[in-house]
XYZ file of N, CA and C in Angstrom:
708
model
N 0.747 -1.329 -0.317
C -0.197 0.002 0.108
C 0.816 0.988 0.279
N 1.689 1.099 0.643
C 3.184 2.702 0.608
C 3.295 2.408 -0.747
N 3.507 1.806 -1.392
C 4.147 1.772 -3.025
C 2.848 2.548 -3.785
N 1.745 2.953 -3.711
C 0.750 2.940 -4.187
C 0.886 4.289 -3.787
N 0.686 5.240 -2.573
C 0.408 5.962 -1.899
C 0.856 7.091 -2.818
N 1.834 7.189 -3.397
C 2.228 8.676 -4.532
C 1.990 8.820 -5.587
N 1.374 7.030 -6.229
C 1.554 7.233 -7.150
C 0.144 7.032 -7.929
N -0.183 6.817 -9.801
C -1.570 7.110 -9.564
C -2.260 5.085 -10.175
N -0.799 4.555 -10.151
C -0.908 3.068 -10.372
C 0.183 2.386 -10.337
N -0.150 1.076 -10.459
C 1.537 -0.240 -9.696
C 1.011 -1.213 -10.947
N 2.259 -1.501 -11.770
C 2.234 -2.646 -12.605
C 2.383 -4.100 -11.581
N 2.102 -5.050 -11.825
C 2.573 -6.081 -10.939
C 3.296 -6.515 -12.228
N 4.579 -7.313 -12.055
C 4.786 -7.628 -13.172
C 4.491 -9.100 -12.891
N 4.628 -9.481 -13.349
C 4.493 -11.369 -13.855
C 3.690 -11.749 -12.557
N 2.494 -11.146 -12.786
C 0.823 -11.184 -12.218
C 0.704 -12.706 -11.628
N 0.876 -13.406 -13.016
C 0.218 -14.987 -12.739
C 1.302 -15.705 -11.102
N 2.345 -14.605 -10.893
C 3.345 -15.435 -9.771
C 1.947 -14.955 -8.705
N 1.367 -14.381 -8.635
C -0.077 -14.320 -7.752
C -0.574 -15.248 -6.618
N -0.824 -16.196 -8.205
C -1.466 -17.646 -8.078
C -0.682 -19.029 -8.106
N 0.320 -18.727 -8.785
C 1.534 -20.000 -8.721
C 2.936 -19.733 -8.563
N 3.935 -20.859 -8.164
C 5.232 -20.120 -8.851
C 5.615 -21.842 -8.764
N 5.969 -21.627 -10.396
C 7.034 -22.826 -10.764
C 8.494 -23.561 -10.066
N 8.951 -24.687 -9.042
C 9.672 -24.984 -8.633
C 10.459 -26.083 -9.263
N 11.862 -26.042 -9.695
C 12.896 -27.259 -9.464
C 13.521 -27.559 -8.623
N 13.517 -28.681 -8.138
C 14.724 -29.003 -7.553
C 16.055 -28.650 -7.419
N 16.931 -28.380 -6.848
C 18.350 -28.130 -7.137
C 19.197 -28.967 -7.662
N 19.709 -28.970 -8.877
C 20.333 -30.013 -9.230
C 19.458 -30.304 -10.497
N 17.970 -30.196 -10.057
C 17.391 -30.791 -11.427
C 16.838 -30.104 -12.599
N 16.258 -30.354 -13.578
C 15.748 -30.376 -14.679
C 14.252 -29.319 -15.006
N 14.034 -29.203 -15.316
C 12.841 -28.175 -15.771
C 11.574 -29.168 -15.859
N 12.149 -30.567 -16.865
C 10.911 -31.667 -16.571
C 10.626 -32.065 -14.971
N 11.517 -31.649 -14.087
C 11.630 -32.390 -12.658
C 10.524 -30.702 -11.792
N 10.782 -30.302 -12.396
C 9.685 -28.933 -11.332
C 8.123 -29.128 -11.692
N 7.428 -27.793 -10.406
C 6.060 -28.800 -10.527
C 5.807 -26.981 -9.837
N 4.348 -26.670 -9.970
C 3.771 -25.614 -10.207
C 3.623 -26.037 -8.344
N 3.493 -24.767 -7.439
C 3.191 -24.349 -5.980
C 2.101 -23.324 -5.998
N 1.171 -23.304 -5.980
C -0.401 -22.571 -5.628
C -0.072 -21.932 -4.623
N -0.069 -20.840 -4.407
C 0.074 -19.493 -3.517
C -1.485 -19.311 -3.236
N -2.083 -18.311 -2.241
C -2.813 -18.208 -2.086
C -4.019 -16.943 -2.497
N -4.316 -17.028 -4.026
C -4.499 -16.613 -5.305
C -5.931 -15.255 -4.722
N -6.550 -15.994 -4.463
C -8.081 -14.792 -3.182
C -7.295 -14.270 -2.355
N -6.393 -14.436 -1.635
C -6.182 -13.935 -0.332
C -5.723 -12.716 -0.802
N -5.708 -12.571 -2.109
C -3.619 -11.878 -2.510
C -4.299 -10.416 -3.113
N -4.729 -11.257 -3.962
C -6.560 -10.234 -4.964
C -6.827 -9.780 -4.022
N -7.606 -9.858 -2.835
C -8.167 -8.928 -1.758
C -7.161 -8.154 -1.499
N -6.067 -8.456 -0.767
C -4.765 -7.588 -0.190
C -4.937 -6.052 -1.749
N -4.461 -6.862 -2.702
C -3.983 -5.431 -3.896
C -5.213 -4.827 -3.642
N -6.580 -5.611 -3.521
C -7.571 -4.516 -3.990
C -8.021 -3.546 -3.185
N -8.039 -4.221 -1.876
C -8.064 -3.102 -0.774
C -6.996 -2.422 -0.852
N -5.602 -2.456 -0.998
C -5.031 -1.000 -1.019
C -4.911 -0.401 -1.942
N -5.195 -0.641 -3.611
C -5.993 0.116 -4.538
C -7.014 1.017 -3.929
N -7.880 0.765 -3.422
C -8.840 1.156 -3.321
C -9.016 2.119 -2.750
N -7.998 1.632 -1.385
C -7.788 2.841 -0.137
C -6.876 4.529 -0.801
N -5.697 3.915 -1.456
C -4.882 4.656 -3.057
C -5.479 5.112 -3.681
N -7.245 5.348 -4.030
C -7.374 5.298 -5.211
C -6.347 5.281 -6.462
N -5.531 4.034 -6.465
C -4.819 3.813 -7.240
C -5.262 2.278 -8.294
N -5.053 2.257 -9.612
C -5.427 1.183 -10.704
C -4.058 0.382 -10.414
N -4.417 -0.557 -10.707
C -3.410 -1.960 -11.093
C -3.481 -2.266 -12.180
N -2.425 -2.616 -12.446
C -2.237 -3.168 -13.173
C -1.356 -4.377 -13.470
N -1.967 -5.754 -13.712
C -1.383 -6.623 -13.625
C -0.611 -7.548 -15.307
N 0.583 -7.389 -15.096
C 1.311 -8.323 -16.215
C 1.108 -9.692 -16.804
N -0.087 -10.177 -17.309
C -0.523 -11.251 -17.187
C -0.452 -12.132 -18.525
N 0.765 -12.398 -18.491
C 1.293 -12.896 -20.475
C 2.405 -14.217 -19.850
N 2.430 -14.846 -20.796
C 2.945 -16.132 -20.235
C 1.779 -17.722 -20.309
N 2.136 -18.364 -19.940
C 1.302 -20.007 -19.310
C -0.049 -19.147 -18.509
N -1.078 -19.004 -18.550
C -1.930 -18.349 -18.285
C -2.832 -19.108 -17.776
N -3.199 -19.621 -16.448
C -3.637 -20.437 -15.294
C -5.181 -20.110 -15.736
N -5.971 -21.842 -16.362
C -7.668 -21.217 -16.909
C -8.109 -20.255 -15.344
N -8.868 -19.078 -16.046
C -9.638 -18.804 -14.905
C -8.696 -16.813 -14.271
N -7.621 -17.236 -14.320
C -6.671 -16.232 -14.193
C -7.076 -15.118 -14.243
N -7.207 -14.659 -15.455
C -7.520 -13.882 -16.438
C -8.786 -12.657 -15.691
N -9.942 -14.013 -15.900
C -11.445 -13.078 -15.862
C -11.427 -12.786 -13.671
N -10.345 -13.205 -13.106
C -10.742 -13.045 -11.510
C -9.744 -11.854 -12.000
N -8.906 -11.654 -12.326
C -7.808 -10.211 -12.104
C -9.350 -9.095 -12.615
N -9.804 -9.577 -13.563
C -11.147 -8.232 -14.477
C -11.609 -8.144 -13.378
N -12.602 -9.716 -12.660
C -13.512 -9.165 -11.703
C -13.393 -8.354 -10.697
N -11.543 -8.338 -10.690
C -11.223 -7.189 -8.977
C -10.874 -6.032 -9.706
N -11.074 -5.284 -11.063
C -10.626 -4.330 -11.512
C -9.390 -3.788 -11.702
N -8.561 -5.382 -12.137
C -7.482 -5.219 -12.529
C -6.738 -5.231 -13.893
N -5.819 -4.123 -14.728
C -6.109 -3.974 -15.850
C -5.005 -5.238 -16.125
N -5.789 -5.723 -17.902
C -4.472 -6.905 -17.779
C -3.910 -6.399 -18.624
N -2.709 -6.889 -19.261
C -1.435 -6.478 -20.234
C -1.723 -7.108 -21.480
N -2.289 -6.526 -22.624
C -2.038 -6.991 -24.368
C -1.385 -6.457 -25.069
N -0.140 -7.061 -25.311
C 0.762 -6.990 -26.428
C 0.534 -6.822 -28.266
N 0.536 -6.028 -28.956
C 0.012 -6.598 -30.510
C 0.693 -7.305 -30.807
N 2.461 -7.764 -30.341
C 3.045 -9.134 -30.612
C 2.755 -9.725 -30.682
N 1.221 -10.200 -29.685
C 1.047 -11.357 -29.128
C -0.453 -11.766 -29.162
N -1.033 -10.054 -29.659
C -2.525 -11.021 -29.716
C -2.522 -11.454 -31.037
N -3.503 -12.637 -31.232
C -3.046 -12.961 -32.422
C -4.597 -14.461 -32.558
N -5.018 -14.521 -33.863
C -5.679 -15.515 -34.210
C -5.217 -16.537 -35.311
N -4.893 -17.254 -33.874
C -3.931 -18.445 -35.320
C -2.803 -17.540 -35.739
N -2.786 -17.426 -37.475
C -1.689 -16.582 -38.055
C -1.974 -15.319 -37.845
N -3.128 -14.445 -37.727
C -3.084 -13.277 -38.131
C -2.949 -12.289 -36.379
N -3.439 -10.828 -36.720
C -3.294 -10.437 -35.664
C -4.272 -9.815 -35.487
N -4.851 -9.774 -34.136
C -6.162 -9.393 -33.910
C -6.719 -8.070 -34.469
N -7.768 -7.639 -34.708
C -8.166 -6.756 -34.803
C -8.518 -5.612 -33.295
N -8.122 -4.210 -33.328
C -8.911 -3.279 -32.702
C -9.881 -3.632 -31.427
N -10.967 -4.008 -32.204
C -12.218 -4.757 -31.723
C -11.753 -5.672 -31.276
N -10.780 -6.665 -31.164
C -10.785 -7.614 -30.130
C -10.390 -7.860 -29.291
N -9.534 -6.648 -28.707
C -9.184 -6.357 -27.323
C -9.978 -6.154 -26.500
N -9.938 -6.536 -24.976
C -10.707 -6.535 -24.054
C -10.717 -4.928 -23.279
N -11.211 -4.557 -23.050
C -11.750 -3.551 -22.452
C -10.976 -2.728 -20.780
N -10.590 -3.432 -20.227
C -10.042 -3.849 -19.146
C -8.479 -4.033 -19.599
N -8.196 -3.470 -19.740
C -6.303 -3.907 -20.188
C -6.107 -2.776 -20.253
N -4.384 -2.814 -20.789
C -3.334 -1.829 -21.367
C -2.932 -2.397 -22.450
N -3.026 -1.564 -23.194
C -2.425 -2.244 -24.737
C -1.646 -1.057 -24.949
N -0.428 -2.238 -25.476
C 0.708 -2.014 -26.071
C 1.843 -2.505 -27.319
N 2.454 -1.894 -28.120
C 3.175 -2.846 -29.266
C 4.146 -3.803 -28.951
N 4.724 -3.485 -27.494
C 5.658 -4.519 -27.103
C 5.910 -4.109 -25.806
N 7.041 -5.205 -25.163
C 7.128 -5.264 -24.047
C 8.641 -5.396 -23.646
N 9.369 -4.686 -22.875
C 10.994 -5.328 -21.911
C 11.283 -6.423 -22.392
N 10.566 -7.388 -22.449
C 11.564 -8.867 -22.830
C 10.805 -9.536 -24.405
N 10.565 -8.169 -24.746
C 10.310 -8.302 -26.213
C 11.259 -7.604 -27.788
N 11.060 -7.889 -28.438
C 11.784 -6.834 -29.241
C 11.463 -5.478 -29.418
N 12.560 -4.815 -29.633
C 11.433 -3.480 -29.777
C 10.421 -3.609 -31.153
N 9.808 -2.553 -31.515
C 9.098 -2.642 -32.754
C 9.895 -2.574 -33.998
N 10.909 -1.688 -34.182
C 11.982 -1.556 -35.263
C 12.389 -2.722 -34.901
N 13.497 -3.610 -33.816
C 14.399 -4.761 -33.939
C 12.909 -5.905 -34.606
N 12.297 -5.683 -34.330
C 11.285 -7.135 -35.031
C 11.201 -6.967 -36.002
N 10.547 -5.607 -36.519
C 10.458 -5.079 -38.173
C 11.312 -6.000 -38.340
N 12.954 -5.234 -38.779
C 14.106 -5.581 -39.015
C 14.633 -7.133 -38.764
N 13.661 -7.780 -37.950
C 14.800 -8.984 -37.791
C 16.142 -8.913 -36.529
N 15.964 -7.982 -36.233
C 17.205 -7.799 -35.214
C 17.378 -8.684 -33.959
N 16.091 -9.249 -33.863
C 16.305 -9.905 -32.303
C 16.522 -11.158 -32.910
N 16.357 -12.046 -34.513
C 16.882 -12.952 -34.852
C 18.317 -12.998 -34.978
N 18.427 -11.534 -35.865
C 20.486 -11.842 -36.073
C 20.612 -12.118 -34.403
N 20.003 -11.470 -33.194
C 20.839 -11.031 -32.072
C 20.997 -12.698 -31.429
N 19.760 -13.538 -31.844
C 19.910 -14.481 -31.014
C 20.157 -15.593 -31.437
N 20.807 -15.665 -33.119
C 21.509 -16.641 -34.051
C 22.879 -16.313 -33.381
N 23.208 -14.937 -33.289
C 24.733 -14.203 -32.740
C 25.176 -14.763 -31.399
N 24.099 -15.561 -30.669
C 24.544 -15.948 -28.656
C 24.451 -17.309 -29.157
N 24.186 -17.895 -30.736
C 24.265 -19.407 -30.477
C 23.040 -19.848 -29.589
N 21.699 -19.363 -29.667
C 20.644 -19.386 -29.342
C 19.707 -19.685 -30.182
N 18.367 -20.508 -30.381
C 17.528 -20.748 -30.756
C 16.599 -19.470 -32.013
N 16.126 -19.378 -33.026
C 15.884 -18.330 -34.144
C 14.915 -18.531 -34.595
N 13.467 -18.290 -34.502
C 12.892 -18.191 -35.793
C 13.260 -18.255 -36.982
N 13.605 -18.310 -38.398
C 13.764 -17.956 -39.450
C 12.778 -16.838 -39.873
N 14.270 -16.262 -40.662
C 12.924 -15.040 -40.958
C 12.176 -15.026 -41.988
N 11.941 -15.642 -42.577
C 10.687 -16.364 -43.720
C 9.986 -16.086 -42.979
N 9.937 -16.277 -41.429
C 8.661 -16.577 -40.742
C 8.481 -15.449 -40.285
N 9.574 -14.604 -39.815
C 8.894 -12.747 -39.591
C 8.239 -11.864 -40.511
N 9.492 -12.395 -42.235
C 7.926 -12.135 -43.118
C 7.148 -12.339 -43.250
N 6.168 -13.551 -42.820
C 4.943 -13.619 -42.879
C 4.264 -13.286 -41.940
N 4.938 -12.729 -40.713
C 4.554 -12.040 -39.792
C 4.599 -10.417 -40.132
N 5.153 -10.135 -40.695
C 5.192 -8.953 -40.748
C 3.958 -8.713 -42.060
N 3.781 -9.518 -43.325
C 2.452 -9.052 -43.972
C 1.472 -9.168 -43.292
N 1.298 -10.562 -42.220
C 0.297 -10.351 -41.275
C -0.202 -9.165 -40.820
N 0.484 -8.387 -40.317
C 0.447 -7.407 -39.577
C 0.342 -6.331 -40.379
N 0.717 -5.791 -41.690
C 0.136 -5.430 -42.621
C -1.362 -5.853 -43.055
N -1.173 -6.439 -43.181
C -3.203 -6.932 -43.515
C -4.060 -6.545 -42.582
N -3.730 -6.282 -41.133
C -3.964 -6.407 -40.326
C -4.264 -4.575 -39.912
N -3.143 -3.870 -39.773
C -3.850 -2.370 -39.792
C -4.183 -1.616 -41.324
N -3.909 -2.220 -42.570
C -4.219 -1.884 -44.155
C -2.506 -2.101 -44.438
N -2.765 -3.116 -46.111
C -1.800 -3.056 -46.621
C -1.166 -1.668 -47.348
N -1.964 -0.894 -47.122
C -1.400 0.529 -48.222
C -0.761 1.623 -47.000
N -1.115 1.160 -45.348
C -0.092 2.065 -44.630
C 1.681 1.888 -44.819
N 2.339 2.771 -45.204
C 3.752 2.929 -45.494
C 4.313 3.293 -43.877
N 4.025 3.321 -43.034
C 4.512 3.419 -41.849
C 4.501 2.377 -40.599
N 4.666 1.553 -40.770
C 4.214 0.420 -40.107
C 3.845 0.469 -38.522
N 4.806 0.960 -37.998
C 5.324 1.745 -36.577
C 4.240 2.604 -36.294
N 3.721 3.408 -36.417
C 2.873 4.446 -36.895
C 1.553 3.436 -36.430
N 1.064 2.803 -37.716
C 0.397 1.866 -37.982
C -0.137 1.148 -36.997
N 0.912 0.730 -36.694
C 0.945 -0.419 -34.985
C 0.220 0.793 -34.233
N 1.312 1.536 -33.678
C 0.331 2.142 -32.375
C -1.058 2.913 -32.800
N -1.421 2.724 -33.655
C -3.174 3.449 -33.966
C -3.621 2.410 -34.017
N -3.283 1.019 -34.208
C -4.430 0.642 -33.950
C -4.336 -0.750 -31.781
N -3.185 -0.451 -31.185
C -3.570 -0.646 -30.246
C -3.872 0.770 -29.421
N -4.441 1.983 -29.910
C -5.166 2.444 -29.199
C -6.328 3.320 -29.965
N -6.520 2.770 -30.767
C -7.840 2.210 -31.294
C -8.676 1.550 -30.449
N -8.065 0.516 -29.851
C -8.546 -0.791 -29.215
C -9.580 0.229 -27.826
N -10.771 -1.200 -27.172
C -11.254 -0.432 -26.179
C -10.709 -0.447 -24.932
N -9.300 -1.082 -24.925
C -8.554 -0.912 -24.048
C -8.632 0.327 -23.006
N -8.752 0.632 -21.583
C -8.497 1.508 -20.981
C -7.427 2.962 -21.041
N -6.235 1.663 -21.289
C -4.705 2.574 -21.641
C -4.267 1.911 -22.729
N -3.415 2.867 -23.106
C -2.613 2.501 -24.526
C -1.183 2.972 -23.937
N -0.156 2.397 -24.456
C 1.119 2.618 -23.896
C 2.255 2.921 -24.543
N 3.255 3.436 -24.924
C 4.180 3.531 -26.109
C 5.426 3.707 -24.650
N 5.792 2.182 -25.193
C 7.414 2.096 -24.967
C 8.785 3.549 -25.073
N 9.165 4.032 -23.991
C 10.119 4.376 -24.366
C 11.419 4.037 -25.850
N 11.313 2.914 -25.689
C 12.118 2.608 -26.948
C 11.619 2.664 -28.183
N 10.558 2.747 -28.399
C 10.486 2.418 -29.728
C 9.639 3.713 -30.221
N 9.938 5.175 -28.741
C 10.072 6.310 -29.063
C 10.928 6.286 -29.872
N 12.084 6.444 -29.446
C 13.692 6.160 -29.290
C 13.645 5.841 -30.685
N 13.299 4.607 -31.821
C 12.980 4.213 -32.674
C 14.391 2.698 -32.221
N 14.616 2.462 -31.283
C 15.355 1.315 -30.753
C 15.867 0.254 -31.409
N 16.684 -0.504 -31.405
C 16.326 -2.079 -32.907
C 16.716 -3.434 -32.068
N 17.596 -2.508 -30.252
C 17.559 -3.872 -29.739
C 17.075 -3.762 -28.638
N 16.703 -4.679 -28.063
C 15.798 -4.972 -26.897
C 16.947 -4.998 -25.686
N 15.910 -4.070 -24.368
C 16.994 -3.707 -23.326
C 17.143 -4.760 -22.471
N 16.398 -5.656 -22.955
C 16.988 -7.924 -22.239
C 16.073 -8.712 -23.247
N 16.985 -9.859 -23.294
C 16.852 -10.702 -23.752
C 17.079 -11.993 -23.275
N 15.305 -12.634 -22.876
C 15.673 -13.498 -21.377
C 15.584 -15.153 -22.029
N 16.346 -15.795 -21.208
C 17.343 -16.553 -21.312
C 18.659 -16.231 -21.539
N 18.957 -15.125 -20.996
C 20.883 -14.753 -21.261
C 21.105 -14.480 -19.775
N 22.252 -14.047 -19.377
C 22.725 -13.593 -18.406
C 24.280 -12.741 -18.995
N 25.253 -12.870 -18.895
C 26.540 -12.869 -19.275
C 26.210 -12.780 -20.470
N 25.551 -13.437 -21.641
C 26.065 -12.922 -22.942
C 25.752 -11.453 -23.200
N 25.056 -10.573 -22.557
C 24.314 -9.547 -23.168
C 24.237 -8.552 -22.175
N 24.095 -7.054 -22.489
C 24.225 -6.657 -21.247
C 22.897 -6.274 -21.278
N 21.644 -7.271 -20.462
C 20.721 -7.188 -19.792
C 20.436 -5.768 -19.385
N 19.077 -5.566 -19.396
C 18.822 -3.811 -18.885
C 20.397 -2.648 -18.413
N 20.919 -2.547 -18.904
C 22.236 -2.007 -19.461
C 22.043 -0.749 -20.277
N 21.413 -1.321 -21.660
C 21.368 -0.079 -22.328
C 21.049 0.890 -22.974
N 21.219 2.154 -22.827
C 20.966 3.088 -23.008
C 19.942 3.166 -24.225
N 19.236 4.161 -23.700
C 18.636 4.404 -25.271
C 19.298 6.119 -25.850
N 19.795 5.119 -27.479
C 20.280 6.272 -27.837
C 19.892 8.041 -28.384
N 18.518 7.912 -28.133
C 18.237 9.667 -28.368
C 18.115 9.674 -27.030
N 18.681 11.212 -26.777
C 18.748 11.918 -25.643
C 17.244 11.878 -24.900
N 17.195 12.212 -22.766
C 15.630 12.241 -22.773
C 15.351 13.571 -23.450
N 15.658 14.141 -22.778
C 15.371 15.723 -23.696
C 14.943 16.198 -24.827
N 14.754 14.774 -26.025
C 14.529 14.863 -26.596
C 14.011 14.115 -27.649
N 13.445 12.830 -26.620
C 12.747 12.096 -26.948
C 11.373 11.804 -26.682
N 10.599 12.930 -26.843
C 9.132 13.025 -27.019
C 9.273 14.020 -28.147
N 10.292 14.898 -28.437
C 9.728 15.238 -29.626
C 10.638 15.441 -31.258
N 11.505 14.380 -31.272
C 11.280 13.445 -32.564
C 10.571 13.618 -33.537
N 10.749 13.473 -34.815
C 9.708 13.594 -35.552
C 9.113 11.735 -35.922
N 9.787 11.186 -35.367
C 9.564 9.726 -34.996
C 8.834 9.608 -33.619
N 9.275 9.795 -32.923
C 8.242 10.289 -31.216
C 7.015 10.717 -31.949
N 7.289 12.047 -32.591
C 5.581 13.065 -32.681
C 4.747 12.078 -33.971
N 5.539 11.307 -34.738
C 4.260 10.795 -35.584
C 3.691 9.490 -34.155
N 4.550 8.868 -34.012
C 3.872 7.676 -32.669
C 2.697 8.073 -32.095
N 3.364 9.507 -31.005
C 2.275 10.021 -30.414
C 1.017 11.018 -31.385
N 1.005 10.942 -32.177
C 0.038 11.192 -32.955
C -0.736 10.358 -33.413
N -0.181 9.832 -33.533
C -1.496 7.901 -34.151
C -2.049 7.482 -33.082
N -0.987 7.397 -31.610
C -2.374 7.150 -30.810
C -3.000 7.932 -30.022
N -2.547 9.633 -30.114
C -4.412 10.494 -30.455
C -5.077 10.326 -31.350
N -4.523 10.101 -32.402
C -5.794 9.750 -33.312
C -6.737 8.162 -32.908
N -5.288 7.231 -32.678
C -6.358 6.005 -32.319
C -7.028 6.371 -31.185
N -6.781 7.062 -30.157
C -7.611 7.025 -29.408
C -9.199 7.834 -29.455
N -9.268 8.883 -30.738
C -10.750 9.740 -30.896
C -11.342 8.466 -32.040
N -10.759 7.921 -32.592
C -11.539 6.717 -33.670
C -11.860 5.833 -32.175
N -11.476 4.913 -31.512
C -12.050 4.521 -30.087
C -13.636 5.221 -29.416
N -13.174 6.529 -29.706
C -14.261 7.024 -28.760
C -15.686 6.821 -29.353
N -15.079 7.075 -30.948
C -16.421 7.724 -31.727
C -16.936 6.182 -31.709
N -16.302 5.004 -31.855
C -16.424 3.949 -31.841
C -17.716 3.411 -30.814
N -17.005 4.144 -29.739
C -17.935 3.608 -28.120
C -19.128 4.665 -28.436
């Protein structure tokens, strides 16, 4: 509750940990592990009470292998889900804006995924290959890019702008723009599954913070967020 006292909201990283934790015996392999259940209902109640007292919203990062009923429980407690354009798909196709839920935060990517420009260029694939990690072939990424263009309109020349317009046009309560995407970064701040292989959480954004919101690229993305929000309000 003290964390909410001076903030309008709190984002809970890996909110699935409210329900369960995956443990692997010392010296064992992942296949030897098991889930240990947490008192999920009690934890939700405590968080809801703290947010009510502080009059602050709660954002629950509900990404990964989501247990059945978890998202429904979060929504019932008015916690915002976390929906990423790069992951929101129906089969091979990206979901349209109307397919996103209202009680959620929409964003194009996140710190554990490639930046948008890096995803477009396949920079994440090249980096994984350089580190000897498993990587999808670039042909698969090209197919994903084609699917995204279908979702935003095949004639959209600026894919980053179109992607941010899409998330803003969703009925989600909030739409985010990552600082890395404002700065048009190509290398992600973090690569899950690595430790000393790369400087996780230490990469600085190339664009100085003083101009992060005022470059032509940043202004284009922010304009599309505004236009997308207007489009959603008209649809509502």
